[in-house]
Tab-separated table of C-alpha atoms in Angstrom:
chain	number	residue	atom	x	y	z
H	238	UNK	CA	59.212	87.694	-21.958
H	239	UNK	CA	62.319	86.382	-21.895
H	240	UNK	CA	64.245	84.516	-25.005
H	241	UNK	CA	65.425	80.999	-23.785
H	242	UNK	CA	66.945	77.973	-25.721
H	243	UNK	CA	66.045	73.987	-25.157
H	244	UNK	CA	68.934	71.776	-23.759
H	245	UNK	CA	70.904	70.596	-26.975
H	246	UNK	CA	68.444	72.279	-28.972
H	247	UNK	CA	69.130	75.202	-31.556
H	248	UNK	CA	65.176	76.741	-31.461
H	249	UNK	CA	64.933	79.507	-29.748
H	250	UNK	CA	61.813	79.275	-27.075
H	251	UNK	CA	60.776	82.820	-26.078
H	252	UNK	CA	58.572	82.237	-22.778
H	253	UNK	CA	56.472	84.625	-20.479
H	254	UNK	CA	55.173	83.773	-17.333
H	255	UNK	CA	52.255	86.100	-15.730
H	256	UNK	CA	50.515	84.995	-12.143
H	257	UNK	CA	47.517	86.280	-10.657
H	258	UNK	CA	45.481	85.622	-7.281
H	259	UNK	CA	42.035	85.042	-6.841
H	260	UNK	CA	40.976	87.705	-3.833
H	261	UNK	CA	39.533	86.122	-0.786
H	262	UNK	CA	35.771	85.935	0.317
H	263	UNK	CA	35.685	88.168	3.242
H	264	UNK	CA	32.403	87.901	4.812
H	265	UNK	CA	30.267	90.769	5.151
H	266	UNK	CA	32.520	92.820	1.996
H	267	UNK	CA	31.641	92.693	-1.941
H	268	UNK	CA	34.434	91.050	-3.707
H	269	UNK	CA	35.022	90.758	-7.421
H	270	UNK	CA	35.455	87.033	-7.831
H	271	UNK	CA	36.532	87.387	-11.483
H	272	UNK	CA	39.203	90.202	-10.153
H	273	UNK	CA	42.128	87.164	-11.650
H	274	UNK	CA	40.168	86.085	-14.987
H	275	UNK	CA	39.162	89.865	-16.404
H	276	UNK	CA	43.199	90.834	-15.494
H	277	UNK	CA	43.606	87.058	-17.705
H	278	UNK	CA	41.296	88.937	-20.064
H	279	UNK	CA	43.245	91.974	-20.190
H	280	UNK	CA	46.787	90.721	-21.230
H	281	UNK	CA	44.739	88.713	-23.536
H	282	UNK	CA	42.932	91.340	-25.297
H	283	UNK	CA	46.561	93.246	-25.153
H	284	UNK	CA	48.741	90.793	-26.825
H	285	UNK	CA	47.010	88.181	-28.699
H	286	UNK	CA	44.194	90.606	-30.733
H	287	UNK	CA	46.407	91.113	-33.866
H	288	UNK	CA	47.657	87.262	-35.426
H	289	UNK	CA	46.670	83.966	-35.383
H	290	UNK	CA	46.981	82.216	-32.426
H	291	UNK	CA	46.101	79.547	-29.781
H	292	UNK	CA	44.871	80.026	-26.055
H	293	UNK	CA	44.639	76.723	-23.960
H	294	UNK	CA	42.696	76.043	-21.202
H	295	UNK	CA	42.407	72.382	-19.256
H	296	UNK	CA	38.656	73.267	-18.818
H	297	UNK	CA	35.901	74.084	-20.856
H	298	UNK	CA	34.575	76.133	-18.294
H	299	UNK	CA	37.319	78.421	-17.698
H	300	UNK	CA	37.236	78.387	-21.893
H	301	UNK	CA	33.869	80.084	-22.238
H	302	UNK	CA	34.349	82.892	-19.101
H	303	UNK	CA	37.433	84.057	-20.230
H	304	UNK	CA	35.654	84.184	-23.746
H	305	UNK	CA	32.604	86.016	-22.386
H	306	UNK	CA	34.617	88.751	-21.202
H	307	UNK	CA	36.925	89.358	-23.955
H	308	UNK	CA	33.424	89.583	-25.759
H	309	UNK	CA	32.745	92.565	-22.887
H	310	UNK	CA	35.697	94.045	-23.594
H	311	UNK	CA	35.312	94.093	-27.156
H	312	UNK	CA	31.464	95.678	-26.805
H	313	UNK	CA	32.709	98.002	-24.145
H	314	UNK	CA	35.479	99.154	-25.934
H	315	UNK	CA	34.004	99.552	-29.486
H	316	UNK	CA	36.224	97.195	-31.477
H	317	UNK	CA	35.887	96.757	-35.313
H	318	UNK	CA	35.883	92.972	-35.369
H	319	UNK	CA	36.471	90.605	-31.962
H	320	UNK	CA	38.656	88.335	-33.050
H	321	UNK	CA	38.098	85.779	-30.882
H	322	UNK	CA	36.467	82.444	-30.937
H	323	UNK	CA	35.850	79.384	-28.953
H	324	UNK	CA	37.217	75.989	-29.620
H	325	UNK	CA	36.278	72.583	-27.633
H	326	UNK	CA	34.775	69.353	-27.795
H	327	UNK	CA	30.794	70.772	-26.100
H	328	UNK	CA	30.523	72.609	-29.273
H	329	UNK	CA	28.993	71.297	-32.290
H	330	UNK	CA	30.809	70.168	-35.507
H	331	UNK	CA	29.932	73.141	-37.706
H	332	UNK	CA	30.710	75.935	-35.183
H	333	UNK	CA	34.643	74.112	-34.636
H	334	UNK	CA	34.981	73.746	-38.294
H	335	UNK	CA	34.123	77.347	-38.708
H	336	UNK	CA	36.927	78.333	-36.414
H	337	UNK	CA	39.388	76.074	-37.786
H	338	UNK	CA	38.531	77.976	-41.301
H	339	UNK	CA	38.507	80.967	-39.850
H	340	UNK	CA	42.012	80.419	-38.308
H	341	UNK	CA	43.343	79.758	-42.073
H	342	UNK	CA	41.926	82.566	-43.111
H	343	UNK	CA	44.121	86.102	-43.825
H	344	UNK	CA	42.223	87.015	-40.960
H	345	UNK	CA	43.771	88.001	-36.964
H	346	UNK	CA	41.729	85.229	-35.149
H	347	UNK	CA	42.921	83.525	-31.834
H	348	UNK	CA	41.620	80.693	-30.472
H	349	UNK	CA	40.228	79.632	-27.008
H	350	UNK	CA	40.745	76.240	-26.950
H	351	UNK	CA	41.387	72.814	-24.947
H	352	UNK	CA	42.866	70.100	-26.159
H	353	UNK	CA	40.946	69.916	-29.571
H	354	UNK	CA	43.511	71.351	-31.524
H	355	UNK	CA	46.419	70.373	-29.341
H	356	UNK	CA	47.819	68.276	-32.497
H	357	UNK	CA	46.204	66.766	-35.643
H	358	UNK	CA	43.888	69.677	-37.308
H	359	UNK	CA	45.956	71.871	-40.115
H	360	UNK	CA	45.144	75.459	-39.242
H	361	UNK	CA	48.356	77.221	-40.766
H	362	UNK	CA	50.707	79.549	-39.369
H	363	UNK	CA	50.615	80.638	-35.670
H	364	UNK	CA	52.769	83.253	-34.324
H	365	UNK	CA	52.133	82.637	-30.210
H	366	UNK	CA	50.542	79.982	-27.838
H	367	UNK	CA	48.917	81.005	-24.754
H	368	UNK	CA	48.212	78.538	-21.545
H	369	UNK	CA	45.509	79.550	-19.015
H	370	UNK	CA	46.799	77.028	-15.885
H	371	UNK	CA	49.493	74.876	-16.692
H	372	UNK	CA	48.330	71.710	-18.250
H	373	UNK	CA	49.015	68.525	-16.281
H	374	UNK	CA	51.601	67.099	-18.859
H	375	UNK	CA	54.702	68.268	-20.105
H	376	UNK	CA	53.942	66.423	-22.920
H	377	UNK	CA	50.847	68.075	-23.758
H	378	UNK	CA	52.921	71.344	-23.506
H	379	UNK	CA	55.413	70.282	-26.143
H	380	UNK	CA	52.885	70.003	-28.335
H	381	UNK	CA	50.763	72.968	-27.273
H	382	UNK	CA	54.036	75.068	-28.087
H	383	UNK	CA	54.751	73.335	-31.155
H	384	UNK	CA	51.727	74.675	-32.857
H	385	UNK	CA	53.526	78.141	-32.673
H	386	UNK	CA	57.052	78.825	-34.708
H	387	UNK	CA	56.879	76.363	-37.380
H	388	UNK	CA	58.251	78.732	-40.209
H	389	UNK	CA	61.587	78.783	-41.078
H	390	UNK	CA	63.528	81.349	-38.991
H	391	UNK	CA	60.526	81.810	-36.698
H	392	UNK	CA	60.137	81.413	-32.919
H	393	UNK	CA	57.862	79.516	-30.326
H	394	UNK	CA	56.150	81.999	-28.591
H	395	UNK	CA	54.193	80.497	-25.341
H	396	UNK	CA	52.783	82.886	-23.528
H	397	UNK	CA	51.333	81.106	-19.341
H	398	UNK	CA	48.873	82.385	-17.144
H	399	UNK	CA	48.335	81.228	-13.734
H	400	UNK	CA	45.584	82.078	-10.863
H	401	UNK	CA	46.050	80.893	-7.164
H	402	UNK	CA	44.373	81.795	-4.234
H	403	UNK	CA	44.784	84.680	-2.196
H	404	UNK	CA	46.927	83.301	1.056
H	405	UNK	CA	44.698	83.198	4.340
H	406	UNK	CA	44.953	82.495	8.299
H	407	UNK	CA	43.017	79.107	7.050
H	408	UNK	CA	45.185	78.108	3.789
H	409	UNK	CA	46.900	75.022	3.767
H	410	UNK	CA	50.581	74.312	3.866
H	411	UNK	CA	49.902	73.405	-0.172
H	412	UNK	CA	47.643	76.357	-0.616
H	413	UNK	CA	50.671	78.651	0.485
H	414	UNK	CA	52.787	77.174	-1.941
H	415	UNK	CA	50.950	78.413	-4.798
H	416	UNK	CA	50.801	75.676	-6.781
H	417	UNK	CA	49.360	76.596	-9.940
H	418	UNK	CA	52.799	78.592	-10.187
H	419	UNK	CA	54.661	76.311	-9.088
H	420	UNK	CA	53.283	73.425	-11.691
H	421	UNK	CA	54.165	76.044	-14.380
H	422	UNK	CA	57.063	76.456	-13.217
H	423	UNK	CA	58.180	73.154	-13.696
H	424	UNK	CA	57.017	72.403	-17.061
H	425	UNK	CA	58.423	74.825	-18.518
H	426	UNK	CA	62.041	73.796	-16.558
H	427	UNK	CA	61.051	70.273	-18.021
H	428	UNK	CA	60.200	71.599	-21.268
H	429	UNK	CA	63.430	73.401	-21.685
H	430	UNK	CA	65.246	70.694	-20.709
H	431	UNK	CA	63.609	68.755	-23.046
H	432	UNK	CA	61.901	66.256	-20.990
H	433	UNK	CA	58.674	64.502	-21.581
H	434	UNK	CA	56.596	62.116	-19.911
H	435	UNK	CA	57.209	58.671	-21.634
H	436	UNK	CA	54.253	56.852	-23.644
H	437	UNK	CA	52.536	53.996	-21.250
H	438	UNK	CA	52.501	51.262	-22.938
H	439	UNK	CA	51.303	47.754	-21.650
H	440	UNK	CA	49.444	48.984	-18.896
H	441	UNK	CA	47.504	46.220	-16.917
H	442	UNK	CA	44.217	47.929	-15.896
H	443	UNK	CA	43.459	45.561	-13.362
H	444	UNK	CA	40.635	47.776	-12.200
H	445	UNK	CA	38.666	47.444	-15.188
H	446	UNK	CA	40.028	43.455	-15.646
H	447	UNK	CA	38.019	43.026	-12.351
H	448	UNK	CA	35.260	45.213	-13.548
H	449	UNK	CA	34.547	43.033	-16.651
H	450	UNK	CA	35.126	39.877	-15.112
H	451	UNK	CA	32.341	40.384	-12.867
H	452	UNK	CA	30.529	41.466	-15.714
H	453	UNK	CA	30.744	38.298	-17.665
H	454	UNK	CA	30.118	35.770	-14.858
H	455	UNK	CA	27.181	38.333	-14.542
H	456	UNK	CA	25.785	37.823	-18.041
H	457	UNK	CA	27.235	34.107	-18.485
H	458	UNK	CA	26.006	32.988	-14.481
H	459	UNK	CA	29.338	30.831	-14.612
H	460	UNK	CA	32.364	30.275	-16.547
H	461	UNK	CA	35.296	28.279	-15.727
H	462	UNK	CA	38.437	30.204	-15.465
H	463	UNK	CA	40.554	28.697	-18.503
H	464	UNK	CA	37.831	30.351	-20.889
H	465	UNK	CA	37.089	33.234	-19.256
H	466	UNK	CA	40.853	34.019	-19.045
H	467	UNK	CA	40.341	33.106	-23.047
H	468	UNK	CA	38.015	35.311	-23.290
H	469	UNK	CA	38.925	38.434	-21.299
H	470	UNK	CA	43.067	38.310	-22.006
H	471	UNK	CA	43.891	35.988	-24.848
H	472	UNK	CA	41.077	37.863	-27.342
H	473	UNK	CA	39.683	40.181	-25.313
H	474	UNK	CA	41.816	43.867	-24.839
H	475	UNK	CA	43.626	42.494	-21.492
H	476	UNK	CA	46.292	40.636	-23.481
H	477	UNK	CA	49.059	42.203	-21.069
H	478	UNK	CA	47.855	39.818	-18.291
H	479	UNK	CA	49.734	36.678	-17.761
H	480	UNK	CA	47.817	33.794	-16.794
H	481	UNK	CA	50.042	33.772	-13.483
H	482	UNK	CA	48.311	37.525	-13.253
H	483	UNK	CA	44.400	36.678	-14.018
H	484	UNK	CA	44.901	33.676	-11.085
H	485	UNK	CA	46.108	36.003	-8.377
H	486	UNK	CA	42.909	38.773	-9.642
H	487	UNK	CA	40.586	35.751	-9.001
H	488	UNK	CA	42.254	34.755	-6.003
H	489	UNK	CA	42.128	37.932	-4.406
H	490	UNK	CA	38.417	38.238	-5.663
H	491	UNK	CA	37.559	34.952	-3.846
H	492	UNK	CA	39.385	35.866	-0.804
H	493	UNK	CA	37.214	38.951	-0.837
H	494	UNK	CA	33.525	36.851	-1.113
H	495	UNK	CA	33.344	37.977	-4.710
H	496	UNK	CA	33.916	35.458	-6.329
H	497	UNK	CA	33.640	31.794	-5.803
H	498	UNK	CA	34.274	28.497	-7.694
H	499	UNK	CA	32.328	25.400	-7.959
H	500	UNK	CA	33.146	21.902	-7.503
H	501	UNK	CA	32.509	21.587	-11.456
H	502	UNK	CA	34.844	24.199	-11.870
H	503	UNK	CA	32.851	27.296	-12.914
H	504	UNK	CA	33.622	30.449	-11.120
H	505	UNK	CA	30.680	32.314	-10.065
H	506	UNK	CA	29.300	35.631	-8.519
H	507	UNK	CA	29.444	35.292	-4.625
H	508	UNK	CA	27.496	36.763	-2.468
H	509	UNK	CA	29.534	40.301	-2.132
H	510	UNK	CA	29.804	39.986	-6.475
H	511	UNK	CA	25.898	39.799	-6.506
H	512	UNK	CA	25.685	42.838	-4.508
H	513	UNK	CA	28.241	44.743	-6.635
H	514	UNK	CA	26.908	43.728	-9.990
H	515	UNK	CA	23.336	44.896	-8.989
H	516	UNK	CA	24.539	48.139	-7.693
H	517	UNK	CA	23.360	51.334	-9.790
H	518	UNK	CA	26.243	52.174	-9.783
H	519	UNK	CA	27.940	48.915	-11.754
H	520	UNK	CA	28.203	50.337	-15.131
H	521	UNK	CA	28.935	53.751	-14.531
H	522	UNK	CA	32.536	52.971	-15.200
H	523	UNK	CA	31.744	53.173	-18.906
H	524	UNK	CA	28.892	55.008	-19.104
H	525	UNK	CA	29.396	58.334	-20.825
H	526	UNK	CA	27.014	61.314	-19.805
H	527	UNK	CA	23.305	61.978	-20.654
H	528	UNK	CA	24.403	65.019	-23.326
H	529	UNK	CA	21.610	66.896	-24.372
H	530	UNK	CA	21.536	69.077	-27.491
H	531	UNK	CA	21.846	72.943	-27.625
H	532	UNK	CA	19.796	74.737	-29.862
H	533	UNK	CA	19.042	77.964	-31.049
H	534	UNK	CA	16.897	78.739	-34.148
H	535	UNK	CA	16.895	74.740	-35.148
H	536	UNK	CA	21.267	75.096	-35.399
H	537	UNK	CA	23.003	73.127	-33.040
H	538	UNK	CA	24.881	75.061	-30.649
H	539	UNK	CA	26.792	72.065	-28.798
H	540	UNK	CA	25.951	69.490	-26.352
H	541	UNK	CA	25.898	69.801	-22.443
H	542	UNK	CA	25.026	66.831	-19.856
H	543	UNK	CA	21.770	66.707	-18.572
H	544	UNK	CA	22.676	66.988	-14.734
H	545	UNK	CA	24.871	70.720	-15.726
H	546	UNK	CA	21.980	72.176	-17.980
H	547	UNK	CA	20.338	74.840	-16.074
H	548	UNK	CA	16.489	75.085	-15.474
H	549	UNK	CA	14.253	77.085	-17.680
H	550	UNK	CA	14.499	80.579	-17.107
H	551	UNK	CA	18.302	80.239	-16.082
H	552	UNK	CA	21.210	81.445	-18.139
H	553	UNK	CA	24.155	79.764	-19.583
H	554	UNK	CA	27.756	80.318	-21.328
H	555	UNK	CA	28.306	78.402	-24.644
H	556	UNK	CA	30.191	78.886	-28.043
H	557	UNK	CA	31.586	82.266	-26.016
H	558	UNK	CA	27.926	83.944	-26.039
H	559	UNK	CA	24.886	84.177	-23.422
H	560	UNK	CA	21.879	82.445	-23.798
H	561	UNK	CA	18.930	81.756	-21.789
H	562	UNK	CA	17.338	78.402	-21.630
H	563	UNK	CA	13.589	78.431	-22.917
H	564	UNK	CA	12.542	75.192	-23.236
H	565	UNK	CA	13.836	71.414	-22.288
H	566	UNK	CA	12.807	68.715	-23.778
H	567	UNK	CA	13.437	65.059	-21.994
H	568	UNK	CA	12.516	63.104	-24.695
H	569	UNK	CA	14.257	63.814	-27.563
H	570	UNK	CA	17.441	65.299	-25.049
H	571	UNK	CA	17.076	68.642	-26.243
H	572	UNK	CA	17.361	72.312	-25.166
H	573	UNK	CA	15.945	75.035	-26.874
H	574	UNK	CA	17.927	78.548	-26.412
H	575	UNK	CA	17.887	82.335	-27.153
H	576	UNK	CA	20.252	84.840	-26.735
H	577	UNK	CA	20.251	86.920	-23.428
H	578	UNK	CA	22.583	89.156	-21.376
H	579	UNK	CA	22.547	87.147	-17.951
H	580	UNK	CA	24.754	84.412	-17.604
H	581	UNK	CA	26.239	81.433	-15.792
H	582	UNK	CA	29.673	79.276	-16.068
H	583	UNK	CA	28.621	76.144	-17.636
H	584	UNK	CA	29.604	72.776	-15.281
H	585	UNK	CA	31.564	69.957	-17.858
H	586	UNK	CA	32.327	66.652	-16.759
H	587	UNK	CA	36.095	66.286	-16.226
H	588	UNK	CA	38.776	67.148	-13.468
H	589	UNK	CA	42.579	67.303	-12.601
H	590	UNK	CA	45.321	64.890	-13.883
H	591	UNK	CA	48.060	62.856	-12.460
H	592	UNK	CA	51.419	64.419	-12.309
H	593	UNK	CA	54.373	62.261	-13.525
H	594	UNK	CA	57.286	61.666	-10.560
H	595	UNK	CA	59.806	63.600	-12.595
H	596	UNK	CA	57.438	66.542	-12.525
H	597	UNK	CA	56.835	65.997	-9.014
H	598	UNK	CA	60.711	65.898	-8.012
H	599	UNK	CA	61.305	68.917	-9.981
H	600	UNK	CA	58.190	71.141	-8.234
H	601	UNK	CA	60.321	69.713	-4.944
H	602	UNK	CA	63.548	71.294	-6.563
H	603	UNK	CA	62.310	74.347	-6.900
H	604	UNK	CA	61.095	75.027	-3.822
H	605	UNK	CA	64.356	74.070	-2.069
H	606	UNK	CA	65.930	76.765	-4.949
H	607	UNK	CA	66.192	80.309	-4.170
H	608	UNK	CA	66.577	80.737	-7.924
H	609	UNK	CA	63.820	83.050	-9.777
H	610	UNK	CA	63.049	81.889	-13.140
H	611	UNK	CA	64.002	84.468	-15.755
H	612	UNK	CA	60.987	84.592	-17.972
H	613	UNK	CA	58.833	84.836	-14.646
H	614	UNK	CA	56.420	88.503	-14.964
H	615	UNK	CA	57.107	90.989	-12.026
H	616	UNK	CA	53.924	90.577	-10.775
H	617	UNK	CA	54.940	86.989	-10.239
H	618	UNK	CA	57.366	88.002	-7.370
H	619	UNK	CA	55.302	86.342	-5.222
H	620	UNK	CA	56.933	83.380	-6.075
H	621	UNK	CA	60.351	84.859	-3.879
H	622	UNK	CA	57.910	84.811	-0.998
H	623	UNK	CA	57.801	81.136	-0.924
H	624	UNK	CA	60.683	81.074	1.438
H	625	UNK	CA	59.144	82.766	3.648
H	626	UNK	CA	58.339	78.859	4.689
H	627	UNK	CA	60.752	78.050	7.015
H	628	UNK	CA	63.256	75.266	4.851
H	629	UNK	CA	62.771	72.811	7.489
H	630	UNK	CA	59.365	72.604	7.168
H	631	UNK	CA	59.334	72.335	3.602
H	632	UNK	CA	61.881	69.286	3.763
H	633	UNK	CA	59.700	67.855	6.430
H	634	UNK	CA	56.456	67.552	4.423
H	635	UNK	CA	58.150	66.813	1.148
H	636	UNK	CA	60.308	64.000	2.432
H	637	UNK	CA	57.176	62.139	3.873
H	638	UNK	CA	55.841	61.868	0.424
H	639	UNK	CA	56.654	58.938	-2.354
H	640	UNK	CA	58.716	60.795	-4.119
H	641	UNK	CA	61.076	62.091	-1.538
């Protein structure tokens, strides 16, 4: 860990940065495929067992393994109390509220947690905040690290963790970058220089414009375009739209067979808009998951979508414990579980986010550096072996992209 101070800033940031590699599959040889997540475990279990603190993750799924095998540990190695406990927005009301007491409690409790208590929920003092995977804004890092220090005279303490894969004769050029590492890497450069991604404000959404346009000539069969601009920009939520805008979105829309207009005036669906509007498919834009309730002993455990929740008779990871599903029940969206020692990595809607251009410049900086971050762990040194990429071909795929 090494003590570092923000650009212009006087609080002092101490910063740690440990990487680990998921082993290959090797055909025809047993491989541990958690051999990166239990060493994740390990420092965990080390350095984070004896205050209160907060452990982020960008998935809920990585949230509940790494919590399942602290929980090993802690069985395995005869602990008094685990001190533990799982924090994200699958779980039901009364099991997050009882962590966020918990956390104000004189009690050592850490927290395994997405963005649910990134900002907003009063949970006291916290000495250290840990990062599984580098979130994909800086901005969500500032606050993430802002939980941690907040009493007078006391450091921020953030504490990263990072898994890539194990290099092969079939990686790709990006694979070989390790870029897990490398997006680290350059938060915590931007963080320290005390850069954040600005707020986006006035954004135009023209893909959802176009989505409910279609969707009121749909419901209305025709509309002429002075109203239906009323409607959808002047008091609808597209107010950023000129009317100069909404013309050239129905323009193109015509041009397309979308959208037509009618000698009286009225715009209506054309032939390709008929098509799209009757598509399954139309309305999945807005339409949130089929979430059915977990249960256990007529508590509410959290919620899961329907299309994740496994069979009966299968096993499943939620609230950091092991259950086995014993009964499903369509109609009323329910699943009925029971504690059990198999398991299985629960699937959660969700995926990766967009990186801002200044954090994509600076990943491009570093790899053009031959400098080696001081708070990066020694068994991070991997990171030096990224010039083992011959310079020229790093320029060569870099430049070719937007943000060369």
């Amino acid at each position: 860990m090494r003590v570092l101070k923000e650009e212009g800033g006087d609080r002092e940031i101490r910063v740690a940065l440990k990487s680990y590699i998921r082993p290959a599959k090797v055909e025809g040889v047993t491989v541990d495929e958690l051999t990166a997540e239990r060493s994740v475990a390990t420092d965990i279990a080390t350095r984070f067992r004896k205050a209160t603190n907060l452990i982020f993750f960008n998935s809920r799924g990585l949230t509940e393994e790494i919590a399942d095998l602290l929980n090993e540990r802690s069985l395995d190695e005869a602990w008094p109390m685990n001190p533990f406990r799982v924090h994200h927005g699958s779980l039901s009301k009364d099991l997050r509220e009882a962590t966020e007491a918990e956390l104000k409690s004189d009690q050592p409790i850490t927290a395994l947690c997405t963005r649910t208590l990134e900002m907003g929920i009063d949970i006291g003092a916290v000495q250290c905040v840990g990062q599984v995977s580098a979130p994909w804004a800086v901005s969500s890092l500032v606050q993430r690290v802002g939980r941690s220090g907040r009493r007078e005279g006391d450091a921020q303490i953030l504490r990263l963790y990072v898994i890539d894969e194990a290099l092969t004769e079939k990686s790709t050029f990006s694979e070989r970058l390790f870029p897990e590492l490398l997006r680290a890497i350059s938060m915590v450069e931007l963080l320290l220089k005390r850069w954040f991604e600005a707020p986006r404000f006035g954004r135009k959404h023209y893909s959802t414009l176009i989505h409910q346009t279609l969707s009121v000539l749909r419901q209305t069969g025709g509309i002429k375009a002075d109203l239906l601009f009323q409607t959808l920009c002047i008091r609808g939520a597209f107010d950023t739209v000129t009317k100069a805008e909404f013309v050239m979105v129905l323009r193109s829309l015509s041009e397309k067979s979308i959208i037509q207009q009618m000698q009286t005036g009225e715009i209506i669906l054309a032939p390709e808009g008929e098509k799209i509007v009757e598509s399954r498919d139309f309305y999945a834009a807005f339409a949130s998951s089929e979430d059915y309730s977990i249960e256990h002993d007529s508590g509410k455990i959290g919620v899961m979508p329907r299309d994740h929740l496994p069979p009966v008779g299968e096993h499943l990871l939620l609230a950091g414990r092991r259950w086995c599903v014993i009964d499903i029940d369509d109609k009323v969206k329910r699943a009925l579980v029971s504690p059990a020692r198999g398991k299985r990595v629960p699937l959660f809607l969700g995926g990766a986010g967009a990186l801002d251009r200044e954090v994509m410049q600076k990943m491009k900086s570093l790899l053009l550096s031959s400098d080696i971050p001081p708070y990066l762990h020694s068994d991070a040194a991997l990171w030096s072996g990224r010039v083992q990429i011959p310079q020229w071909h790093m320029l060569s795929a870099l430049g070719r992209n937007r943000y060369s």
